[in-house]
mmCIF file of C-alpha atoms in Angstrom:
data_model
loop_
_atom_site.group_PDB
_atom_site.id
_atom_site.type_symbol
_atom_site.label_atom_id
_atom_site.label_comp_id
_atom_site.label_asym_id
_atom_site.label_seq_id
_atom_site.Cartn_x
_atom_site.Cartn_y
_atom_site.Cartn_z
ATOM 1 C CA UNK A 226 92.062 17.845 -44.633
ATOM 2 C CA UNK A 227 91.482 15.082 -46.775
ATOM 3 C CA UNK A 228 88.357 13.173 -47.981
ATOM 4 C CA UNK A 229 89.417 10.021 -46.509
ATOM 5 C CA UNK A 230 89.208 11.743 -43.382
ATOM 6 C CA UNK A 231 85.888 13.213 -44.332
ATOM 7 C CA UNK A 232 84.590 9.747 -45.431
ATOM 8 C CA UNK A 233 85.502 7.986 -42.072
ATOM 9 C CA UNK A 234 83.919 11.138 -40.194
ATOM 10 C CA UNK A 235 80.551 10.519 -41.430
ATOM 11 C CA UNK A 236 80.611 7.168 -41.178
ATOM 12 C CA UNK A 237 81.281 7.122 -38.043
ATOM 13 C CA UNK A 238 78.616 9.771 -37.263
ATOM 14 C CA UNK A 239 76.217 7.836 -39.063
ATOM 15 C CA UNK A 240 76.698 4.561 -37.531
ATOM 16 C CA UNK A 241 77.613 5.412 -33.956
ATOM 17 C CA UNK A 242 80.606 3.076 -33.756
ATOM 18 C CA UNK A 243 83.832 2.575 -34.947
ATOM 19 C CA UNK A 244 83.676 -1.183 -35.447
ATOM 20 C CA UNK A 245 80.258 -0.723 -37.817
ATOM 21 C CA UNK A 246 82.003 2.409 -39.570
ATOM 22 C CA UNK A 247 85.268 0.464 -40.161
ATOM 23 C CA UNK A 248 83.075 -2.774 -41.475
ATOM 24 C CA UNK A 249 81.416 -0.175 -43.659
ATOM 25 C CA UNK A 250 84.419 1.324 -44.785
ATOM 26 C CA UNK A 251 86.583 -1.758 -45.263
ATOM 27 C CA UNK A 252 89.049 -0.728 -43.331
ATOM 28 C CA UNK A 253 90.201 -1.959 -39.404
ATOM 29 C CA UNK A 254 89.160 -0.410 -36.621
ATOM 30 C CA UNK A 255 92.592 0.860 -35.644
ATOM 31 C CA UNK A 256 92.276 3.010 -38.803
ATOM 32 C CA UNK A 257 89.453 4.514 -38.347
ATOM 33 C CA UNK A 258 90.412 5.814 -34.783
ATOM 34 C CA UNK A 259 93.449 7.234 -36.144
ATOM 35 C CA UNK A 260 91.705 8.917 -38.719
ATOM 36 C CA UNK A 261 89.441 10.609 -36.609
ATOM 37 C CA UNK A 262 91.984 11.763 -34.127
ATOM 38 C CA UNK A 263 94.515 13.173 -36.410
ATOM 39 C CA UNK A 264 91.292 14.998 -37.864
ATOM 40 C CA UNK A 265 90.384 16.183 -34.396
ATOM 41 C CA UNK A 266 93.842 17.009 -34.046
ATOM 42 C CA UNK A 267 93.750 19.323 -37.556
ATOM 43 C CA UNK A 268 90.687 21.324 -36.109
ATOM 44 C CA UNK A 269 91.614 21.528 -32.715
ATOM 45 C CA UNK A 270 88.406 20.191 -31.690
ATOM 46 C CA UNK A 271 86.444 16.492 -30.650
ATOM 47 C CA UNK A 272 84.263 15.428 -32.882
ATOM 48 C CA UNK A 273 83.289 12.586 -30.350
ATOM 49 C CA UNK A 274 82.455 11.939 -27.327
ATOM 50 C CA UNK A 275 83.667 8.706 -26.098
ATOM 51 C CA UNK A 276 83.354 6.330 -24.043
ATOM 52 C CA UNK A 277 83.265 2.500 -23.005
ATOM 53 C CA UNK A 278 79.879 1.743 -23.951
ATOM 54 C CA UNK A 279 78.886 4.554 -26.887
ATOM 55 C CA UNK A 280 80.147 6.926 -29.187
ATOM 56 C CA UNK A 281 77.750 10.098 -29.833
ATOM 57 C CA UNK A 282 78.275 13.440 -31.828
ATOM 58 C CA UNK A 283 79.991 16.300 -29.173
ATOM 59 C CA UNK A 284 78.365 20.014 -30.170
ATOM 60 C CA UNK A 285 81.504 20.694 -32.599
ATOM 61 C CA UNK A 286 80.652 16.988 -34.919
ATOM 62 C CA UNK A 287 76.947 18.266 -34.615
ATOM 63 C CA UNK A 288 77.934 21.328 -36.666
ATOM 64 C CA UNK A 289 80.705 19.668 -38.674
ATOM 65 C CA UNK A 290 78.711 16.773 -40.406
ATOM 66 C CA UNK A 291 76.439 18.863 -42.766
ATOM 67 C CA UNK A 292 79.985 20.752 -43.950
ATOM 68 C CA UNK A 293 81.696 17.415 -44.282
ATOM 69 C CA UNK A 294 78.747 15.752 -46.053
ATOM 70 C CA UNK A 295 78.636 18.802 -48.521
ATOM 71 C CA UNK A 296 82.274 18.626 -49.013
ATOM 72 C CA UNK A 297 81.986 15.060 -49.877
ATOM 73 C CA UNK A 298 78.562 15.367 -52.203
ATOM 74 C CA UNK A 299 80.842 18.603 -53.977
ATOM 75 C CA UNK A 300 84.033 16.603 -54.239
ATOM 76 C CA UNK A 301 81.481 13.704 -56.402
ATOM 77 C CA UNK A 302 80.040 16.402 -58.552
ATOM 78 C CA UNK A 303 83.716 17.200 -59.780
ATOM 79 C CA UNK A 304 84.184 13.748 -60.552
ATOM 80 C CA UNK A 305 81.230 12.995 -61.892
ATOM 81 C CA UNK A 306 81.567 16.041 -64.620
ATOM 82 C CA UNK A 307 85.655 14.852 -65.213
ATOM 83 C CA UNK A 308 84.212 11.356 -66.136
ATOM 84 C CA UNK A 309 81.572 13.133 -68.542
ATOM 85 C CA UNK A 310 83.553 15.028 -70.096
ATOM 86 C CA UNK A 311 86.387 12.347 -70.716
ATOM 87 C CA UNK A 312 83.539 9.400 -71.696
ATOM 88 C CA UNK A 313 79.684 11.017 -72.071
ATOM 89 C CA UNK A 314 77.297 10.835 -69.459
ATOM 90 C CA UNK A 315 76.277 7.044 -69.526
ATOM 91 C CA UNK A 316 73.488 5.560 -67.430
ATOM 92 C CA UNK A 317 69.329 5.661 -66.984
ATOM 93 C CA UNK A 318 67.015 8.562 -66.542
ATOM 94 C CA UNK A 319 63.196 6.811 -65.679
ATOM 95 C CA UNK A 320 60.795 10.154 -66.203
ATOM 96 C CA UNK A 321 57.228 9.630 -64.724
ATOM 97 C CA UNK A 322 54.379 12.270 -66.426
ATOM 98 C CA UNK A 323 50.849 12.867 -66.597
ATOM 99 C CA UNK A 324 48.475 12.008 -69.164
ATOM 100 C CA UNK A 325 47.523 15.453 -69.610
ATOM 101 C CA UNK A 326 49.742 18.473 -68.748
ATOM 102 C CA UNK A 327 48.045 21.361 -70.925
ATOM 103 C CA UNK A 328 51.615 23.238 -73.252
ATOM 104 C CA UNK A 329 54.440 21.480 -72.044
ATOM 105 C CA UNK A 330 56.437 20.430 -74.336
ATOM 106 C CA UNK A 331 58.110 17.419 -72.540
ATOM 107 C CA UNK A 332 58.817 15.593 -75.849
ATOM 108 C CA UNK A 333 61.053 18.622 -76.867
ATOM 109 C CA UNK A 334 63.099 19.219 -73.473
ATOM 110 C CA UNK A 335 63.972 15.034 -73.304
ATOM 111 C CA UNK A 336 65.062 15.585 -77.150
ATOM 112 C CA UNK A 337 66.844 18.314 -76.009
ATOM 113 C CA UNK A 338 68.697 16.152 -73.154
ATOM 114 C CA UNK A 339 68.886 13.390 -75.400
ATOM 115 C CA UNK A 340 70.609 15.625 -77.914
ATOM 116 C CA UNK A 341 73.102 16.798 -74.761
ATOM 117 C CA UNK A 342 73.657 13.050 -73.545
ATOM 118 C CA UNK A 343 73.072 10.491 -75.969
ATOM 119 C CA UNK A 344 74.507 7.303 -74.457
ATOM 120 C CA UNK A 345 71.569 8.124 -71.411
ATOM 121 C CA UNK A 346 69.026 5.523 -71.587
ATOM 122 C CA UNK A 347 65.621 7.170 -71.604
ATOM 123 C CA UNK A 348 62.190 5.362 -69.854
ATOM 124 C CA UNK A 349 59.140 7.599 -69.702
ATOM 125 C CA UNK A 350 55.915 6.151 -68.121
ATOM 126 C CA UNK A 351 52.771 7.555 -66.880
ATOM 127 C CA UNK A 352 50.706 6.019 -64.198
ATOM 128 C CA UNK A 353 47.395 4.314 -63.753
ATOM 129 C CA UNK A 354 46.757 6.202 -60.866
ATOM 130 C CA UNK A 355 48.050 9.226 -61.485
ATOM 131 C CA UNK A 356 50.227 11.655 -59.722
ATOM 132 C CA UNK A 357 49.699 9.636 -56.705
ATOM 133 C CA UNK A 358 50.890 6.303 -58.155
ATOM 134 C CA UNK A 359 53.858 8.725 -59.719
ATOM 135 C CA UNK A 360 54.490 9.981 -56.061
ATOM 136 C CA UNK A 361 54.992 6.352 -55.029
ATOM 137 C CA UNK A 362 57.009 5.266 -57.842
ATOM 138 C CA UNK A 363 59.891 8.058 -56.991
ATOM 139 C CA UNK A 364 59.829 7.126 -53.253
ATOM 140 C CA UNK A 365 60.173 3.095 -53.740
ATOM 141 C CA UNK A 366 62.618 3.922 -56.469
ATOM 142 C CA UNK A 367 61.026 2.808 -59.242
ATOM 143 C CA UNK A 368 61.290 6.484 -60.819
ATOM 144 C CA UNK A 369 64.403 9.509 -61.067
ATOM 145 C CA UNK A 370 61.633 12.449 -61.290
ATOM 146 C CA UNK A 371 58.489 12.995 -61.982
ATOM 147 C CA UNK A 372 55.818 15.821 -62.813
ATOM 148 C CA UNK A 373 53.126 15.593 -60.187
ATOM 149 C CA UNK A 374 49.571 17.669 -59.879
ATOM 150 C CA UNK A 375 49.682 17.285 -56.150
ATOM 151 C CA UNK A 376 49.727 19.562 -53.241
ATOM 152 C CA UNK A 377 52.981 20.122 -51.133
ATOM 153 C CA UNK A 378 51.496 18.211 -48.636
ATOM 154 C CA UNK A 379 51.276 14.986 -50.460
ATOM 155 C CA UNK A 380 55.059 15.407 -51.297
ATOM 156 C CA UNK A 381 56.508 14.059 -48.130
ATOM 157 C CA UNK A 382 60.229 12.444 -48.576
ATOM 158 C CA UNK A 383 60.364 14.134 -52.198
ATOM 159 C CA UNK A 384 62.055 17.342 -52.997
ATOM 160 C CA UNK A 385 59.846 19.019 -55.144
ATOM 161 C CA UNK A 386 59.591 22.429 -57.310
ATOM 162 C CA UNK A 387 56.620 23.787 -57.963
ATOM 163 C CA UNK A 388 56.528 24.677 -61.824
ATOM 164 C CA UNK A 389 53.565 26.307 -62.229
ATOM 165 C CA UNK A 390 49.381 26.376 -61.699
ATOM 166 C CA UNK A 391 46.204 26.419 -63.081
ATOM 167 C CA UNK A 392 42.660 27.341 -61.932
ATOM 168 C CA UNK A 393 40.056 25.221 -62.426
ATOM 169 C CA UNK A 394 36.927 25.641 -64.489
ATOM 170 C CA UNK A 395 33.430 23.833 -64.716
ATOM 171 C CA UNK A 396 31.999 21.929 -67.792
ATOM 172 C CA UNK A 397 28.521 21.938 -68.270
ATOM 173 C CA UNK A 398 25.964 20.492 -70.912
ATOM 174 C CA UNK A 399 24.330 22.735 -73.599
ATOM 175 C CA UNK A 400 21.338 23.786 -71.630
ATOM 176 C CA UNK A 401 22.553 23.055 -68.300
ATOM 177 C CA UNK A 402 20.341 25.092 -65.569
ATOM 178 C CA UNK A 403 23.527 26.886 -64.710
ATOM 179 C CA UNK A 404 25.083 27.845 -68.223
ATOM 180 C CA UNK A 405 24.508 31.278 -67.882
ATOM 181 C CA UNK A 406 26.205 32.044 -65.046
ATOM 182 C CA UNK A 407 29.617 33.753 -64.914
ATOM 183 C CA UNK A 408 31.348 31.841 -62.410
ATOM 184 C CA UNK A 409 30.519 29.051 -59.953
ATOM 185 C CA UNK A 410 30.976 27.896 -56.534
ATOM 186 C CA UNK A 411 31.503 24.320 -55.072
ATOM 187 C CA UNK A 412 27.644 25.112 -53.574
ATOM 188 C CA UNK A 413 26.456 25.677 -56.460
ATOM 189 C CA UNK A 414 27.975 22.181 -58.015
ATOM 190 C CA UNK A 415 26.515 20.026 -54.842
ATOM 191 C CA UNK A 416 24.334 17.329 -56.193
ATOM 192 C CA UNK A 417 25.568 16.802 -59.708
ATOM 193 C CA UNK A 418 27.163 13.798 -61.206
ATOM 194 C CA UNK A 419 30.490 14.284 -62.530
ATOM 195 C CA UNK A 420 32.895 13.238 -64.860
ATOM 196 C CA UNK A 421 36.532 13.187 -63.489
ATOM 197 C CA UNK A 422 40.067 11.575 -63.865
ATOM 198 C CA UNK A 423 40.312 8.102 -61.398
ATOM 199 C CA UNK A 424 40.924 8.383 -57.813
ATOM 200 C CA UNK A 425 44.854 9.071 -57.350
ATOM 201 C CA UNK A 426 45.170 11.833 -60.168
ATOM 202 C CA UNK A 427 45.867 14.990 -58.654
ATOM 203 C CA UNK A 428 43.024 17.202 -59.821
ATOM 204 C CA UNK A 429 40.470 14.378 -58.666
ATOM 205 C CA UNK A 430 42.460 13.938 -54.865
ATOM 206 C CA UNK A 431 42.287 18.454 -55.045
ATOM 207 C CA UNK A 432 38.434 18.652 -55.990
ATOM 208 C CA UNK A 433 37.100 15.216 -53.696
ATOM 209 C CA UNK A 434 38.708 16.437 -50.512
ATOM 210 C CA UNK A 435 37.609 20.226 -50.983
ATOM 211 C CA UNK A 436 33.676 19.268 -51.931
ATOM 212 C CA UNK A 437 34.329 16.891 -48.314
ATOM 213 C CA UNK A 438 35.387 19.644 -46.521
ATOM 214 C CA UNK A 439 32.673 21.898 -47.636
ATOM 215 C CA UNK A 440 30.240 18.748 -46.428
ATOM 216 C CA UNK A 441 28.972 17.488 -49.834
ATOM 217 C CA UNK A 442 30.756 14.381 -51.086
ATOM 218 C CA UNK A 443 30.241 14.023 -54.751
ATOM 219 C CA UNK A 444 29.177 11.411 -57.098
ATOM 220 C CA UNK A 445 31.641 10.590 -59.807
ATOM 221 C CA UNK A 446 29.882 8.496 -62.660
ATOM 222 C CA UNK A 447 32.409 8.384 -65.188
ATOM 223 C CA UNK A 448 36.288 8.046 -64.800
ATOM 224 C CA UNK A 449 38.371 8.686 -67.683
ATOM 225 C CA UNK A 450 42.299 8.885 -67.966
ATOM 226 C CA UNK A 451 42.785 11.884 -70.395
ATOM 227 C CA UNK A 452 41.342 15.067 -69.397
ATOM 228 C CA UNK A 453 40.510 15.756 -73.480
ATOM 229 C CA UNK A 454 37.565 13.293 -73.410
ATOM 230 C CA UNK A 455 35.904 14.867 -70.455
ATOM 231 C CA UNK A 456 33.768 17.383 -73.293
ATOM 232 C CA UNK A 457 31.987 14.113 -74.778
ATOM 233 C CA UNK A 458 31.042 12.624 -71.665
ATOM 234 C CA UNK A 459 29.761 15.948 -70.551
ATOM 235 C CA UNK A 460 27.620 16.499 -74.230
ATOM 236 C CA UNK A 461 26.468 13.497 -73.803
ATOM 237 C CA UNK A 462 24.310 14.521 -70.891
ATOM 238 C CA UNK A 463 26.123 11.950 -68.468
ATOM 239 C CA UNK A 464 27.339 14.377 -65.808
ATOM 240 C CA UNK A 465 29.129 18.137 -65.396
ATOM 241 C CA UNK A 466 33.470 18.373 -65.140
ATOM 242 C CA UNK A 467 35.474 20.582 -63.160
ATOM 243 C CA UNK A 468 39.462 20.009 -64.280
ATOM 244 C CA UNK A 469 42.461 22.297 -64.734
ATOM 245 C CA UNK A 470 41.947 24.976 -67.089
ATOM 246 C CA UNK A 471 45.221 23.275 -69.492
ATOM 247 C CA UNK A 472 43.532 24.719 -73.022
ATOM 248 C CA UNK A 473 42.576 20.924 -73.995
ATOM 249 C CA UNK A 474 38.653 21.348 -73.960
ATOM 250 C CA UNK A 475 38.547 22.526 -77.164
ATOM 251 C CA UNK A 476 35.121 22.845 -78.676
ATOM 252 C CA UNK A 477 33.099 23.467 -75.075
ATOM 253 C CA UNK A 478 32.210 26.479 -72.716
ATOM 254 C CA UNK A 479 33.947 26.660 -69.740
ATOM 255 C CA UNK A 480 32.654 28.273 -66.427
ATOM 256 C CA UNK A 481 35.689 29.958 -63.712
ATOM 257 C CA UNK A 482 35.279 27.831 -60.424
ATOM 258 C CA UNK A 483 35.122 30.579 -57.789
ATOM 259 C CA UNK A 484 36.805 28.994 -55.003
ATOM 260 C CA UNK A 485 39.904 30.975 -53.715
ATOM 261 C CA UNK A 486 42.624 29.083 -53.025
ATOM 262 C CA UNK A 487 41.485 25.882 -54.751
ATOM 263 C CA UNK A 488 44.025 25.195 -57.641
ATOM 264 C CA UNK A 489 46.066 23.081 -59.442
ATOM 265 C CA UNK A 490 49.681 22.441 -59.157
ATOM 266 C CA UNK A 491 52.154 21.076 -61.008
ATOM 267 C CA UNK A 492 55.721 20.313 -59.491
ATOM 268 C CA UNK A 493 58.759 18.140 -60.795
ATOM 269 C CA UNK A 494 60.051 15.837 -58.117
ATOM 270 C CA UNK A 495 62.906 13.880 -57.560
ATOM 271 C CA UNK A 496 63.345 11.202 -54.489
ATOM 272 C CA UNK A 497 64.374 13.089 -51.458
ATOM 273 C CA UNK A 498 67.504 11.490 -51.471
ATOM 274 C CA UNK A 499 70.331 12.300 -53.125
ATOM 275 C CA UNK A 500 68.776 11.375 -56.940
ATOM 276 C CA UNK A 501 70.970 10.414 -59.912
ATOM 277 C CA UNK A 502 73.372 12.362 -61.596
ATOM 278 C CA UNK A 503 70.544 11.934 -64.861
ATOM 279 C CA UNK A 504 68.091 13.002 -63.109
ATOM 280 C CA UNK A 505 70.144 16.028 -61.966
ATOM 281 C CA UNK A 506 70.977 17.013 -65.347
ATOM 282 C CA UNK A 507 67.285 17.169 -66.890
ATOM 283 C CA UNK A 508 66.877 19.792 -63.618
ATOM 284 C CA UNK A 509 69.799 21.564 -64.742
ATOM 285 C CA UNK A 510 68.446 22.020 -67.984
ATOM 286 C CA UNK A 511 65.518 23.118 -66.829
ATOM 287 C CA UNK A 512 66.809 25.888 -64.210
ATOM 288 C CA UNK A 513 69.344 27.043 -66.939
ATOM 289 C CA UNK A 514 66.323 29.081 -68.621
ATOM 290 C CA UNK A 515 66.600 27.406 -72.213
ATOM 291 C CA UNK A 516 63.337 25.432 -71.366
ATOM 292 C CA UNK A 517 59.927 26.399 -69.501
ATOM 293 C CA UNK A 518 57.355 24.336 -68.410
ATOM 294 C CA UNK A 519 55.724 26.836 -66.460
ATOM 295 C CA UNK A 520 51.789 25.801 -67.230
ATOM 296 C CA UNK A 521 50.456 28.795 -69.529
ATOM 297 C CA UNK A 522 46.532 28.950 -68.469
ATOM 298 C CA UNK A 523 44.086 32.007 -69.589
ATOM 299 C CA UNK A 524 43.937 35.043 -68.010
#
């Protein structure tokens, strides 16, 4: 079996027709055909069914084109490490992040992969509307991967691994009518202003759609970008906070949010398809154990 034969398989499976796969493959039609038969003819099965007016998948091609797609994406890999080992990894790896993401050390894991791959052009970006603009970004393209603070089911079309979590917590005033207690409730919250990240970041999308659910929209007075300047707007009497608990409120009392269930996450994301080689790498790094970015959050 070769990959040619492979290659012409899935084209064919993917375009329905042997006069778009040959167009797509450069090659004539006559080709193709052959191709596909003496493939058939190494199985010992059809692939196709055939006839005068359409082409379509018989059970057998069903359950070959996953294995022939995986052959194909395996024989690239090999390639793709021959060429890096004979020239260094060359090419782009665009990283969205947040403005806040509590210990990570992103700075020191791209060093790290900029120390493993030099001639690997490096963008990192954050967005103005947070996780949700990041989201975006990685489906239109504009982005390899991403860390985003959204739930799995604001992920769709991204493949996505969840890193790590973090409760949130409530910031009051000095003086505040409920500073004494030792945890609070979304109930207990109802009717405050607040201070919060803009609409988009993931900790604001998390916190607006559970106080809707629970039937008490709230009223956010004061939007800021970077979680570490919620304390002053809070101290300065101008509403209460409730963000992840990322060890960046240094200076304030914070109050547990009792609210099972109601956390949040932090995943790295790449575009559902197949992403770049780059982008694969960084991943690689980060399975191989050297690095963590689990989010460390108090017990």
């Amino acid at each position: 079996m070769e990959t040619r034969q492979l290659e012409c398989f899935v084209a064919v499976a993917e375009e329905l027709s042997f006069t778009r796969a040959a167009r797509r493959l450069f090659a004539v039609q006559s080709t193709v055909s052959a191709t596909i038969q003496a493939l058939e003819g190494e199985l010992g099965v059809k692939l196709f069914d055939r006839s005068t007016r359409r082409v379509a998948l018989s059970p057998a091609g069903s359950v070959f084109l996953p294995e022939a797609k995986a052959a194909l994406e395996a024989v690239d890999r090999a390639r793709e490490a021959v060429a890096d080992a004979s020239a260094g990894l060359r090419g782009t790896l665009r990283v969205g992040t947040l403005t806040s993401v509590g210990d990570l050390d992103l700075p020191d894991l791209l060093g790290a992969f900029h120390r493993r791959y030099p001639l690997v052009e490096l963008h990192v970006t954050v967005s103005i509307t947070g996780s949700t603009g990041l989201a975006e970004d990685l489906r239109q393209g504009r982005l390899d991967v991403a860390l985003l603070g959204l739930p799995e089911s604001d992920l769709a079309g991204l493949d996505s691994k969840l890193v790590g979590s973090a409760p949130f917590v409530v910031v009051l005033p000095d003086g505040h009518r409920l500073g004494d207690r030792p945890s609070l409730t979304l109930a207990d919250l109802a009717g405050e202003s607040f201070v919060d990240n803009p609409r988009g970041f993931g900790n604001r999308v998390a916190l607006d759609r559970a106080f809707e659910a629970f039937g008490a929209p709230r009223r956010v007075v004061v939007e800021v970008a970077d979680l570490r300047a919620v304390p002053a707007y809070v101290a300065a009497g101008l509403g209460i906070a409730v963000v992840p608990d990322l060890r960046l409120l240094a200076g304030v009392r914070t109050i547990p949010l009792d609210e099972p269930g109601l956390v949040w996450p932090l995943a790295i994301a790449t575009r559902g398809e197949r992403p770049p080689r780059t982008a694969r790498l960084l991943l690689d790094l980060i399975d191989g154990g050297e690095f963590s970015i689990a989010i460390p959050v108090r017990p």
